[in-house]
Amino acid sequence: MTSTALTTAHGVFPIAPTPFTDDGAIDFASIDRLSAFYLRCGATGVTVLGQLGEAPKLDAAESLAVATRFIEAFGRTPVIVGVTAPGFAAMRTLAHEAMARGAAGVMIAPPNTLRTDDQIVGYYAQAVQAIGTDVPFVIQDYPLTFGVQMTPAVIGRIVGENPSCAMLKHEDWPGLEKISTLRGFERDGSMRRISILCGNGGLFLDFECERGADGAMTGYAFPDMLCDVVRLQREGRRDDAHDLFDAHLPLLRYEQQPGVGLGVRKHVLQRRGLIASSAQRAPKAALTPAARTEVEYLLARLARHDARAALKPV
Amino acid sequence: MTSTALTTAHGVFPIAPTPFTDDGAIDFASIDRLSAFYLRCGATGVTVLGQLGEAPKLDAAESLAVATRFIEAFGRTPVIVGVTAPGFAAMRTLAHEAMARGAAGVMIAPPNTLRTDDQIVGYYAQAVQAIGTDVPFVIQDYPLTFGVQMTPAVIGRIVGENPSCAMLKHEDWPGLEKISTLRGFERDGSMRRISILCGNGGLFLDFECERGADGAMTGYAFPDMLCDVVRLQREGRRDDAHDLFDAHLPLLRYEQQPGVGLGVRKHVLQRRGLIASSAQRAPKAALTPAARTEVEYLLARLARHDARAALKPV
Amino acid sequence: MTSTALTTAHGVFPIAPTPFTDDGAIDFASIDRLSAFYLRCGATGVTVLGQLGEAPKLDAAESLAVATRFIEAFGRTPVIVGVTAPGFAAMRTLAHEAMARGAAGVMIAPPNTLRTDDQIVGYYAQAVQAIGTDVPFVIQDYPLTFGVQMTPAVIGRIVGENPSCAMLKHEDWPGLEKISTLRGFERDGSMRRISILCGNGGLFLDFECERGADGAMTGYAFPDMLCDVVRLQREGRRDDAHDLFDAHLPLLRYEQQPGVGLGVRKHVLQRRGLIASSAQRAPKAALTPAARTEVEYLLARLARHDARAALKPV
Amino acid sequence: MTSTALTTAHGVFPIAPTPFTDDGAIDFASIDRLSAFYLRCGATGVTVLGQLGEAPKLDAAESLAVATRFIEAFGRTPVIVGVTAPGFAAMRTLAHEAMARGAAGVMIAPPNTLRTDDQIVGYYAQAVQAIGTDVPFVIQDYPLTFGVQMTPAVIGRIVGENPSCAMLKHEDWPGLEKISTLRGFERDGSMRRISILCGNGGLFLDFECERGADGAMTGYAFPDMLCDVVRLQREGRRDDAHDLFDAHLPLLRYEQQPGVGLGVRKHVLQRRGLIASSAQRAPKAALTPAARTEVEYLLARLARHDARAALKPV
C-alpha cells in the first residue's frame, strides 16, 4: 500500500491488543486467531503496538516479532505499526524494520512535553527526517493521554509540510468540530485530503462518521459492531447505525475508562474466545470481582439487542 | 442542616448552572424557575457556584447574590455553595457570607498545583482553618478537571482530621473501585461515614449507586432522570434503573464533553423551558449549528423512551 | 502615564511584596516605608499584587486597599497592578477600580489551562475586552510558574492585536534568545516596540540588559542592586555591571527558590529594616533555622563587596 | 562494587554527556578522553545514559555500547547506567546487559504520569521486580524535569521496601530541607543510610554539602571544580569552598538553563579539549553566536579566579 493508498483508507482499523500467556510471554497463536477474526469482521486494516497494545512493555525484539506476526496474518490488508518512542533512534529502528517486513505505515504520537504550535510541527518534521520521507505515517492526536493539544491549523501544517503524512488517528475530546474543520480545510483547498479514523474508544463514532470521518481506529472489544456502524452510516442508514451503536454504548463507555479499560477489553476478548488469556504485563490494573460482575451484566443486557454478546458462561 | 445532616444526605443535588440573560446579566427569574423545577423533580438539595455554574466569571457581589437567590428558593432544602478560590481570603469571605444567608455547607476543590498526599491533606486543613471548623464542607474530587489525584487513603485522612467534612463529590474517572474502597473503610471502622454523591456528568451513575454512592451531584439537563435512577436503585429495581439510564446515555455522553458540554446543557435546559437563555459569559464555547442538530436528533431518539424529552420544536 | 508612556518604560519596577503584621493584617506603614525606599533606590515604577505580592491571599477589598496605598505613595511614578484572576468579572472589577485610583496599567498572567497558540492569543483578546481597550496592560510570561509557553510569534500577535498592550514582563527560562527575537521583530517592523522588563528573580539580568531588555521587574531584596546594574549597563560599563551582579548572585540564586523564596525575600527585607515583619499569610513556607543561618552567611559574604549587605545583627 | 558499597559512595559522579562526531556517530575516542579526565579530576564514579547523556536518542545497541566503553575506561571505579525507559521490558534488558558488563548499578527516574505517593512507591517496586532485586539502583528525584514530586517520606518508603536502593540523585528545587529531613530520618532510625549525591546542575552544591549530601552527581563542564568544592567542604574549609563555588556560579547558572544547557555544556567541554565535537543529536537546541560570545565572556571572567577556565582562543 503506498502513501496514496493509506490517505484514502476507510472502514475500521482495530487497535490490536498484544496477547500474552498467563506467564507473560507473547501469545502468537492468539495473534493469529485475533487477526483472522478482524478480517472476518470486515476490518480494512489494523494498528499494532499502540498504547493499548502495551507497546512500552515490549523490548525491541518483541516489538518487531509482534508486528511481523500481524503483518503475516493480514496479508495484503494494511498493518500500521506504532513507533512512538522517547527518542528518534529507537523510532527509526523500529520503523525501518517494520516497513521492511511489509507494514503499510507507522503511527507517531507526540511526547507530552510539547506545548506550542511550532514545537508540535517541528517534532513531526524531525520524526519524518528520522524515519525517512518515504514512510507513510499517522498522526495520533490524543490530548487526554498525551497532554498535547493540536489545533486543526497545526494538523494542516503537518499535513502540508510532510507528503508522507497519510492519516489522522483522531481522538481529541471533544472532537466533532475538529473533524468538520479539517474537512472544511480540504474543501477550501487549504489542506490536501487525508484519511481520518477515530479512536477515543469509539465514544463518539456515531456522529464522527456523520462529520466526515472515514471510520474507526480503536480497540473496543466488539470490532464487528464498529464495522457495522461505519458501514451503515456509509449506506445512509443513520437510524440503524445509531440503534446499534446505542445498544453497545453502556459497555463501550465502561470499557473506555482510563487505566482499567484495557483489563475490561482483554477480559471481553477472552470471553469471546479471541485471545487465550486476559493477562497484561506490569504495570497493569486488574479487574476486581465486582467489575467482572458488572461486565457480565452489561454483556447480558447487550445480548438482548446484539446476539454476538450472548457469550456462554465461564 | 447541621454537619451531621449533610453527612447522611442522599438522592440528587443538581449542580445548578448560573442563568444569564442574552446581554450577560444574571437572570434571577430563571434561578427561581430552575429551583422550582429541581424541587418538583425530587432533588434533595442543590449545589451552586460550581465549575459549571460559571463561578469564576462572577465577581464577589454577584456570587453572593446568586447563592442567596437559590437559598431563598430552596427554603429548608439544603444548598451547598462552591467557594473554591485561588486564595483563602476570598474563600473565607464567600463561605461566611453564604453560611450567614442559610447555606447548608460549602464545596472546595483543590488547586491544581497540589501533587503529594501531604500537600492535599495540608491544603484542606488550611482551608478549614480559613473558613472555620464549624462550616460543613464537601471535597470535590475531580482529577480530570483539576489535575489532583486523591487516593482513598488521602480522602480518609481529610475526613478523619476534619470533623466538618461532610460529603465527597466523587468524580474520579475511573471511580467505581474508589467508592467500594471508601465504603470498605467505613465498614472496617477506619473512616467515619460521609455522604458520597457522584458527578462526572453522571456517566457511571448506574453502577455508582450499586457500589455504595448515596446519589448524584451533577448537572445533566434531565435531573428528573437522575432522581429516578437513584430512586429505582434504592428500591432495588436494578433493571429498571439501567433501562432508564441507558436510554439517556447517548445524550448524557454528548453533554459530558469538556468545554462544549456546558453549551449543550444550557441549550437543553432552555429547550425544556427551564432557563430563558442559554447565554454564557466569556470564555465560552458556543454550540455550532451542526451540534444543535445533533442534540435535536438525540432528544428525538430519547423521546421514544422518555416522554420528558419530547420537546416542542423551536 | 498613557499607554504610550508605559511602552517606553525602562529601569526597574520592583515587584512589591505585601507586608503583613505578625497577626496577618495588612501593614500599611510598611507599604509607605518600602515605597519611599524604592523611590530612593531609583525605581522608575513598581508592580503590586503580583504572585509574590501574595495577591491570591487578599480579598477584593484588601487588594484595592493595598494598590491604593502604593499609588498614593508613588505619586507620579507609575504603579502597575496585578489583576490576574480565575475569571474576567473579578479581573474587570479590580482593573477598573485600580485605574480609577491612578494606576498606570495592569498586569495579566495566563491561566495554566492554555496550551495552543490560539488559546493564548484568544485569552488576551477576551481579557482586553473585559478590562477595556483603554487600560494599558502588561503580559506576564512566566512558564515555570504558570505552565503556559508563549512563543515570540504569539507575543507578537498579542501586541499587534491589542494596542493597549504596553509591556512584557519577561521571565521565560531560558529566555535570552526570546528577547533577541522580539527586538528583531521590532527592527524588521513586524512588531511595534514595547517595553521589556525582566523577572525570574533577576537570575539572568546581567545578560538580559545586553540582549535588549529595558530593565527589571522582579522582587529581589536588593532592588538597589538591580537599579545599579541596569544603570551601569545603560552607561556601557559592562564589567562593572557584571562585577556587582556576580557579587549578589549567590544570594539572589538562594532567594530564587520556588515556594521558599518569598520567605527569604521578606526575611531580608525585614533585616534591612524595610518591612516590620516577615509574616506571610497561609499557605506559606517558613524559613527554618538552618535557612536563616545560610542567609546570614550569604549576607556576610556579600557585604565584603557591597556595603549595603552589612546589616547589624538581630 | 556491591550494593553496600554504593550506599556509602561520596565525592563526585559526573553525569557524562554522550559525545558524537559532527555526523552524529558515537565518538568512542572522546569517551576515553573524557573518562581519563574525570578520573584525573578525582571523580569517584560516573553516571552515563542520563537525561543529559541524550539517552533517549540512542537505540538499544548504541546504549549498551556507550555504557560498555565507559565501564572499560573506568576500571574499578563505579559506573552507574541510566535505564529509565517507558516500559519495564526495555528497562530490564538494558539493566541486565549493563550489569553483565560490569556496571555498579542503575539509575531510574519515574514516568511523569505518577502523582500519588502510592503510585510512586508502587512504580519503584515494579521496577525492582523487573530488573531484579540484586541490582543496586539510584532514585532520580528531579521534579523540574519529570514532574513527579517525592516527599521525604516517599523516599523513605522506597528505601525501606527495596534493599537494593543504594543512592538518591537529589535534584529537587528547592531541596535543602529535603536533605536535612532525610538525614534526620537516618539519625532517628526510621530510614537506613543511603548515599545522597546532588544534581540540578550543582546550583546549590555549596550548601547541599553542609546539609549532609555526600557529594555531586551532575554534569557541569568543570567537574574539577565540583570535586574541589566537595573536598574542601569535607576538609572543613567552608569559606574556601564557597569562594571557589561563587567564582563559578555565573557560568554554572548559565549552563543550568533547561534545553539550551546541554549545548553550553558540550561547547565548554569541547573548548576544554575534552570532547572532539559539541554535536548533539536531534532534537537539540544549538548555541547562537550571541550565546557563544556570552560563554566566552563568562569563561574569561572566571579565569581571573580559576586558571582552568583560561582556554586558548578558538
mmCIF file of C-alpha atoms in Angstrom, chain A residues 18-312:
data_model
loop_
_atom_site.group_PDB
_atom_site.id
_atom_site.type_symbol
_atom_site.label_atom_id
_atom_site.label_comp_id
_atom_site.label_asym_id
_atom_site.label_seq_id
_atom_site.Cartn_x
_atom_site.Cartn_y
_atom_site.Cartn_z
ATOM 1 C CA THR A 18 -0.881 -7.679 22.390
ATOM 2 C CA PRO A 19 -1.975 -11.071 23.725
ATOM 3 C CA PHE A 20 0.133 -12.595 26.466
ATOM 4 C CA THR A 21 0.047 -16.024 28.043
ATOM 5 C CA ASP A 22 -0.595 -16.195 31.753
ATOM 6 C CA ASP A 23 3.130 -16.229 32.418
ATOM 7 C CA GLY A 24 3.713 -13.056 30.393
ATOM 8 C CA ALA A 25 5.086 -14.488 27.140
ATOM 9 C CA ILE A 26 3.770 -13.224 23.832
ATOM 10 C CA ASP A 27 0.910 -15.457 22.655
ATOM 11 C CA PHE A 28 1.443 -15.704 18.909
ATOM 12 C CA ALA A 29 -1.384 -18.191 18.404
ATOM 13 C CA SER A 30 -3.811 -15.616 19.789
ATOM 14 C CA ILE A 31 -2.403 -13.026 17.389
ATOM 15 C CA ASP A 32 -3.350 -15.357 14.547
ATOM 16 C CA ARG A 33 -6.826 -16.008 15.935
ATOM 17 C CA LEU A 34 -7.448 -12.323 16.565
ATOM 18 C CA SER A 35 -6.218 -11.386 13.091
ATOM 19 C CA ALA A 36 -8.488 -13.931 11.428
ATOM 20 C CA PHE A 37 -11.406 -12.574 13.430
ATOM 21 C CA TYR A 38 -10.652 -8.955 12.492
ATOM 22 C CA LEU A 39 -10.579 -9.915 8.828
ATOM 23 C CA ARG A 40 -13.847 -11.839 9.128
ATOM 24 C CA CYS A 41 -15.460 -8.782 10.726
ATOM 25 C CA GLY A 42 -14.562 -6.704 7.720
ATOM 26 C CA ALA A 43 -11.654 -4.770 9.168
ATOM 27 C CA THR A 44 -9.918 -2.856 6.397
ATOM 28 C CA GLY A 45 -6.633 -2.725 8.265
ATOM 29 C CA VAL A 46 -5.186 -2.990 11.759
ATOM 30 C CA THR A 47 -2.924 -0.965 14.025
ATOM 31 C CA VAL A 48 -0.499 -2.733 16.314
ATOM 32 C CA LEU A 49 1.871 -1.637 19.085
ATOM 33 C CA GLY A 50 -0.319 1.259 20.108
ATOM 34 C CA GLN A 51 -0.739 2.491 23.665
ATOM 35 C CA LEU A 52 -3.337 -0.204 24.344
ATOM 36 C CA GLY A 53 -1.134 -2.757 22.611
ATOM 37 C CA GLU A 54 1.110 -2.378 25.677
ATOM 38 C CA ALA A 55 3.901 -1.341 23.331
ATOM 39 C CA PRO A 56 6.100 0.200 26.018
ATOM 40 C CA LYS A 57 6.112 -3.127 27.853
ATOM 41 C CA LEU A 58 7.826 -4.953 24.986
ATOM 42 C CA ASP A 59 11.522 -4.824 24.312
ATOM 43 C CA ALA A 60 12.821 -4.081 20.828
ATOM 44 C CA ALA A 61 12.958 -7.686 19.650
ATOM 45 C CA GLU A 62 9.470 -8.458 20.943
ATOM 46 C CA SER A 63 8.003 -5.381 19.292
ATOM 47 C CA LEU A 64 9.292 -6.472 15.937
ATOM 48 C CA ALA A 65 8.110 -10.036 16.447
ATOM 49 C CA VAL A 66 4.574 -8.903 17.273
ATOM 50 C CA ALA A 67 4.395 -6.541 14.309
ATOM 51 C CA THR A 68 5.751 -9.206 11.974
ATOM 52 C CA ARG A 69 3.214 -11.788 13.068
ATOM 53 C CA PHE A 70 0.308 -9.405 12.467
ATOM 54 C CA ILE A 71 1.737 -8.436 9.070
ATOM 55 C CA GLU A 72 1.938 -12.067 8.055
ATOM 56 C CA ALA A 73 -1.579 -12.758 9.264
ATOM 57 C CA PHE A 74 -3.073 -9.746 7.471
ATOM 58 C CA GLY A 75 -1.501 -10.445 4.106
ATOM 59 C CA ARG A 76 -2.387 -7.655 1.708
ATOM 60 C CA THR A 77 -4.550 -5.843 4.241
ATOM 61 C CA PRO A 78 -2.588 -2.885 5.639
ATOM 62 C CA VAL A 79 -0.943 -3.026 9.052
ATOM 63 C CA ILE A 80 0.093 0.188 10.781
ATOM 64 C CA VAL A 81 2.798 -0.101 13.413
ATOM 65 C CA GLY A 82 3.049 2.243 16.374
ATOM 66 C CA VAL A 83 6.621 3.538 16.616
ATOM 67 C CA THR A 84 6.176 6.196 19.275
ATOM 68 C CA ALA A 85 9.380 6.303 21.287
ATOM 69 C CA PRO A 86 11.184 8.623 23.676
ATOM 70 C CA GLY A 87 13.847 9.283 21.043
ATOM 71 C CA PHE A 88 14.290 9.219 17.301
ATOM 72 C CA ALA A 89 16.912 6.470 17.232
ATOM 73 C CA ALA A 90 14.549 3.824 18.588
ATOM 74 C CA MET A 91 11.731 5.217 16.417
ATOM 75 C CA ARG A 92 13.822 4.963 13.267
ATOM 76 C CA THR A 93 14.996 1.453 14.030
ATOM 77 C CA LEU A 94 11.513 0.055 14.573
ATOM 78 C CA ALA A 95 10.045 1.979 11.625
ATOM 79 C CA HIS A 96 12.652 0.644 9.226
ATOM 80 C CA GLU A 97 12.347 -2.914 10.436
ATOM 81 C CA ALA A 98 8.557 -2.867 10.330
ATOM 82 C CA MET A 99 8.441 -1.371 6.845
ATOM 83 C CA ALA A 100 10.982 -3.912 5.654
ATOM 84 C CA ARG A 101 8.653 -6.641 6.849
ATOM 85 C CA GLY A 102 5.697 -5.200 4.994
ATOM 86 C CA ALA A 103 3.984 -2.663 7.244
ATOM 87 C CA ALA A 104 1.785 -0.150 5.416
ATOM 88 C CA GLY A 105 2.857 2.727 7.602
ATOM 89 C CA VAL A 106 3.681 3.826 11.129
ATOM 90 C CA MET A 107 1.896 5.797 13.818
ATOM 91 C CA ILE A 108 3.554 8.529 15.858
ATOM 92 C CA ALA A 109 2.216 10.194 19.000
ATOM 93 C CA PRO A 110 3.812 13.406 20.274
ATOM 94 C CA PRO A 111 5.840 13.468 23.515
ATOM 95 C CA ASN A 112 3.949 15.151 26.306
ATOM 96 C CA THR A 113 6.496 17.921 26.699
ATOM 97 C CA LEU A 114 5.290 19.692 23.543
ATOM 98 C CA ARG A 115 3.285 22.859 24.075
ATOM 99 C CA THR A 116 3.449 25.481 21.357
ATOM 100 C CA ASP A 117 2.230 25.057 17.801
ATOM 101 C CA ASP A 118 5.772 25.308 16.450
ATOM 102 C CA GLN A 119 7.056 22.673 18.838
ATOM 103 C CA ILE A 120 4.450 20.196 17.589
ATOM 104 C CA VAL A 121 5.031 20.923 13.909
ATOM 105 C CA GLY A 122 8.780 20.807 14.488
ATOM 106 C CA TYR A 123 8.560 17.474 16.240
ATOM 107 C CA TYR A 124 6.803 15.798 13.320
ATOM 108 C CA ALA A 125 9.322 17.334 10.917
ATOM 109 C CA GLN A 126 12.169 15.797 12.902
ATOM 110 C CA ALA A 127 10.387 12.464 13.191
ATOM 111 C CA VAL A 128 9.883 12.329 9.426
ATOM 112 C CA GLN A 129 13.540 13.129 8.917
ATOM 113 C CA ALA A 130 14.389 10.276 11.290
ATOM 114 C CA ILE A 131 12.173 7.576 9.778
ATOM 115 C CA GLY A 132 12.574 8.701 6.185
ATOM 116 C CA THR A 133 10.300 10.761 3.992
ATOM 117 C CA ASP A 134 9.088 7.648 2.187
ATOM 118 C CA VAL A 135 7.423 6.042 5.182
ATOM 119 C CA PRO A 136 3.668 6.772 5.351
ATOM 120 C CA PHE A 137 2.743 7.907 8.840
ATOM 121 C CA VAL A 138 -0.301 8.505 11.005
ATOM 122 C CA ILE A 139 -0.605 11.399 13.434
ATOM 123 C CA GLN A 140 -2.017 10.283 16.757
ATOM 124 C CA ASP A 141 -3.965 13.185 18.251
ATOM 125 C CA TYR A 142 -4.976 12.079 21.745
ATOM 126 C CA PRO A 143 -4.729 15.021 24.171
ATOM 127 C CA LEU A 144 -6.382 13.167 27.049
ATOM 128 C CA THR A 145 -3.496 10.689 27.185
ATOM 129 C CA PHE A 146 -0.569 12.637 25.774
ATOM 130 C CA GLY A 147 -1.369 16.129 27.032
ATOM 131 C CA VAL A 148 -0.585 17.703 23.670
ATOM 132 C CA GLN A 149 -3.222 19.882 22.041
ATOM 133 C CA MET A 150 -3.085 20.174 18.252
ATOM 134 C CA THR A 151 -5.344 22.726 16.601
ATOM 135 C CA PRO A 152 -6.755 21.944 13.166
ATOM 136 C CA ALA A 153 -4.299 24.521 11.797
ATOM 137 C CA VAL A 154 -1.377 22.635 13.298
ATOM 138 C CA ILE A 155 -2.585 19.381 11.784
ATOM 139 C CA GLY A 156 -2.917 21.211 8.489
ATOM 140 C CA ARG A 157 0.673 22.388 8.740
ATOM 141 C CA ILE A 158 1.948 18.880 9.455
ATOM 142 C CA VAL A 159 -0.013 17.505 6.505
ATOM 143 C CA GLY A 160 1.204 20.293 4.260
ATOM 144 C CA GLU A 161 4.856 20.033 5.172
ATOM 145 C CA ASN A 162 5.091 16.244 5.097
ATOM 146 C CA PRO A 163 3.874 14.465 1.955
ATOM 147 C CA SER A 164 4.229 11.154 3.780
ATOM 148 C CA CYS A 165 1.530 12.113 6.289
ATOM 149 C CA ALA A 166 -1.334 9.851 5.293
ATOM 150 C CA MET A 167 -3.796 9.684 8.121
ATOM 151 C CA LEU A 168 -5.045 11.195 11.366
ATOM 152 C CA LYS A 169 -5.949 8.996 14.291
ATOM 153 C CA HIS A 170 -8.439 11.423 15.699
ATOM 154 C CA GLU A 171 -9.164 11.096 19.371
ATOM 155 C CA ASP A 172 -9.492 14.600 20.656
ATOM 156 C CA TRP A 173 -12.332 15.076 23.130
ATOM 157 C CA PRO A 174 -14.424 16.971 22.312
ATOM 158 C CA GLY A 175 -13.572 16.365 18.694
ATOM 159 C CA LEU A 176 -16.594 16.671 16.429
ATOM 160 C CA GLU A 177 -15.895 20.242 15.395
ATOM 161 C CA LYS A 178 -12.284 19.365 14.678
ATOM 162 C CA ILE A 179 -13.380 16.833 12.049
ATOM 163 C CA SER A 180 -15.710 19.382 10.471
ATOM 164 C CA THR A 181 -12.950 21.990 10.430
ATOM 165 C CA LEU A 182 -10.405 19.656 8.846
ATOM 166 C CA ARG A 183 -12.841 18.540 6.169
ATOM 167 C CA GLY A 184 -13.562 22.245 5.597
ATOM 168 C CA PHE A 185 -9.829 22.822 5.052
ATOM 169 C CA GLU A 186 -9.907 20.136 2.407
ATOM 170 C CA ARG A 187 -12.942 21.619 0.698
ATOM 171 C CA ASP A 188 -11.456 25.115 0.559
ATOM 172 C CA GLY A 189 -8.189 23.707 -0.715
ATOM 173 C CA SER A 190 -6.036 24.724 2.230
ATOM 174 C CA MET A 191 -5.217 21.106 3.102
ATOM 175 C CA ARG A 192 -4.906 18.025 0.967
ATOM 176 C CA ARG A 193 -7.116 15.099 1.835
ATOM 177 C CA ILE A 194 -6.026 12.564 4.398
ATOM 178 C CA SER A 195 -7.817 9.657 5.994
ATOM 179 C CA ILE A 196 -9.392 10.356 9.373
ATOM 180 C CA LEU A 197 -10.052 7.334 11.550
ATOM 181 C CA CYS A 198 -11.435 7.871 15.042
ATOM 182 C CA GLY A 199 -10.262 6.473 18.342
ATOM 183 C CA ASN A 200 -11.072 7.506 21.918
ATOM 184 C CA GLY A 201 -12.715 4.113 22.384
ATOM 185 C CA GLY A 202 -15.334 4.914 19.768
ATOM 186 C CA LEU A 203 -17.281 7.032 22.242
ATOM 187 C CA PHE A 204 -18.484 9.428 19.518
ATOM 188 C CA LEU A 205 -18.181 7.198 16.480
ATOM 189 C CA ASP A 206 -21.892 7.573 15.684
ATOM 190 C CA PHE A 207 -21.559 11.282 14.984
ATOM 191 C CA GLU A 208 -17.922 11.232 13.876
ATOM 192 C CA CYS A 209 -18.945 9.326 10.754
ATOM 193 C CA GLU A 210 -21.545 11.983 10.038
ATOM 194 C CA ARG A 211 -18.981 14.754 10.455
ATOM 195 C CA GLY A 212 -16.747 13.292 7.793
ATOM 196 C CA ALA A 213 -14.545 10.706 9.453
ATOM 197 C CA ASP A 214 -13.616 7.752 7.275
ATOM 198 C CA GLY A 215 -14.131 5.235 10.026
ATOM 199 C CA ALA A 216 -12.678 3.999 13.286
ATOM 200 C CA MET A 217 -9.306 3.072 14.695
ATOM 201 C CA THR A 218 -9.959 1.909 18.189
ATOM 202 C CA GLY A 219 -9.887 -1.196 20.292
ATOM 203 C CA TYR A 220 -13.440 -1.762 21.520
ATOM 204 C CA ALA A 221 -13.897 -5.479 22.125
ATOM 205 C CA PHE A 222 -16.683 -5.674 19.518
ATOM 206 C CA PRO A 223 -14.877 -4.510 16.382
ATOM 207 C CA ASP A 224 -17.677 -6.208 14.460
ATOM 208 C CA MET A 225 -20.033 -3.553 15.812
ATOM 209 C CA LEU A 226 -17.620 -0.800 14.771
ATOM 210 C CA CYS A 227 -17.502 -2.241 11.255
ATOM 211 C CA ASP A 228 -21.295 -2.415 11.117
ATOM 212 C CA VAL A 229 -21.807 1.141 12.322
ATOM 213 C CA VAL A 230 -19.316 2.542 9.819
ATOM 214 C CA ARG A 231 -20.923 0.502 7.047
ATOM 215 C CA LEU A 232 -24.469 1.509 7.999
ATOM 216 C CA GLN A 233 -23.504 5.171 8.059
ATOM 217 C CA ARG A 234 -21.844 4.767 4.678
ATOM 218 C CA GLU A 235 -25.037 3.227 3.337
ATOM 219 C CA GLY A 236 -27.047 6.150 4.652
ATOM 220 C CA ARG A 237 -28.865 4.055 7.240
ATOM 221 C CA ARG A 238 -28.401 6.610 10.000
ATOM 222 C CA ASP A 239 -31.041 5.389 12.441
ATOM 223 C CA ASP A 240 -29.888 1.793 12.160
ATOM 224 C CA ALA A 241 -26.341 2.891 12.831
ATOM 225 C CA HIS A 242 -27.386 4.781 15.946
ATOM 226 C CA ASP A 243 -29.601 1.951 17.147
ATOM 227 C CA LEU A 244 -26.730 -0.495 17.034
ATOM 228 C CA PHE A 245 -24.274 1.995 18.497
ATOM 229 C CA ASP A 246 -26.591 2.946 21.345
ATOM 230 C CA ALA A 247 -27.096 -0.683 22.281
ATOM 231 C CA HIS A 248 -23.356 -1.009 22.746
ATOM 232 C CA LEU A 249 -22.799 2.347 24.406
ATOM 233 C CA PRO A 250 -23.222 1.210 28.044
ATOM 234 C CA LEU A 251 -20.498 -1.420 27.608
ATOM 235 C CA LEU A 252 -18.369 0.744 25.336
ATOM 236 C CA ARG A 253 -18.457 3.520 27.927
ATOM 237 C CA TYR A 254 -17.482 1.013 30.611
ATOM 238 C CA GLU A 255 -14.541 -0.161 28.525
ATOM 239 C CA GLN A 256 -13.414 3.412 27.851
ATOM 240 C CA GLN A 257 -12.141 4.018 31.371
ATOM 241 C CA PRO A 258 -8.527 5.191 31.612
ATOM 242 C CA GLY A 259 -6.209 2.564 33.026
ATOM 243 C CA VAL A 260 -8.753 -0.094 33.896
ATOM 244 C CA GLY A 261 -10.189 -0.101 30.369
ATOM 245 C CA LEU A 262 -7.549 -2.408 28.951
ATOM 246 C CA GLY A 263 -8.425 -5.016 31.556
ATOM 247 C CA VAL A 264 -12.082 -4.846 30.538
ATOM 248 C CA ARG A 265 -11.156 -5.098 26.873
ATOM 249 C CA LYS A 266 -8.897 -8.106 27.245
ATOM 250 C CA HIS A 267 -11.447 -9.783 29.504
ATOM 251 C CA VAL A 268 -14.222 -9.425 26.937
ATOM 252 C CA LEU A 269 -11.947 -10.550 24.110
ATOM 253 C CA GLN A 270 -11.119 -13.614 26.156
ATOM 254 C CA ARG A 271 -14.803 -14.214 26.943
ATOM 255 C CA ARG A 272 -15.420 -14.079 23.203
ATOM 256 C CA GLY A 273 -12.729 -16.713 22.688
ATOM 257 C CA LEU A 274 -10.492 -14.420 20.663
ATOM 258 C CA ILE A 275 -7.470 -14.450 22.930
ATOM 259 C CA ALA A 276 -6.437 -17.245 25.245
ATOM 260 C CA SER A 277 -5.703 -15.125 28.291
ATOM 261 C CA SER A 278 -6.547 -11.639 29.510
ATOM 262 C CA ALA A 279 -3.102 -11.339 31.091
ATOM 263 C CA GLN A 280 -1.348 -7.980 30.979
ATOM 264 C CA ARG A 281 2.234 -7.171 31.726
ATOM 265 C CA ALA A 282 3.050 -4.774 34.577
ATOM 266 C CA PRO A 283 2.151 -2.051 35.200
ATOM 267 C CA LYS A 284 -1.434 -3.170 34.956
ATOM 268 C CA ALA A 285 -4.834 -2.632 36.537
ATOM 269 C CA ALA A 286 -6.583 -5.938 37.081
ATOM 270 C CA LEU A 287 -10.353 -6.351 37.094
ATOM 271 C CA THR A 288 -11.899 -6.790 40.511
ATOM 272 C CA PRO A 289 -14.616 -9.378 41.040
ATOM 273 C CA ALA A 290 -17.146 -6.546 41.246
ATOM 274 C CA ALA A 291 -16.019 -5.228 37.881
ATOM 275 C CA ARG A 292 -16.237 -8.670 36.303
ATOM 276 C CA THR A 293 -19.794 -8.982 37.527
ATOM 277 C CA GLU A 294 -20.644 -5.597 36.086
ATOM 278 C CA VAL A 295 -19.181 -6.572 32.729
ATOM 279 C CA GLU A 296 -21.254 -9.768 32.695
ATOM 280 C CA TYR A 297 -24.360 -7.753 33.458
ATOM 281 C CA LEU A 298 -23.592 -5.337 30.629
ATOM 282 C CA LEU A 299 -22.970 -8.230 28.231
ATOM 283 C CA ALA A 300 -26.254 -9.861 29.184
ATOM 284 C CA ARG A 301 -28.140 -6.617 28.636
ATOM 285 C CA LEU A 302 -26.381 -6.059 25.325
ATOM 286 C CA ALA A 303 -27.217 -9.593 24.178
ATOM 287 C CA ARG A 304 -30.898 -8.630 24.084
ATOM 288 C CA HIS A 305 -30.034 -6.344 21.153
ATOM 289 C CA ASP A 306 -26.967 -7.962 19.657
ATOM 290 C CA ALA A 307 -26.653 -11.731 19.697
ATOM 291 C CA ARG A 308 -22.888 -11.501 19.411
ATOM 292 C CA ALA A 309 -22.812 -10.520 23.067
ATOM 293 C CA ALA A 310 -24.559 -13.711 24.171
ATOM 294 C CA LEU A 311 -21.482 -15.465 25.472
ATOM 295 C CA LYS A 312 -21.602 -18.828 27.113
#
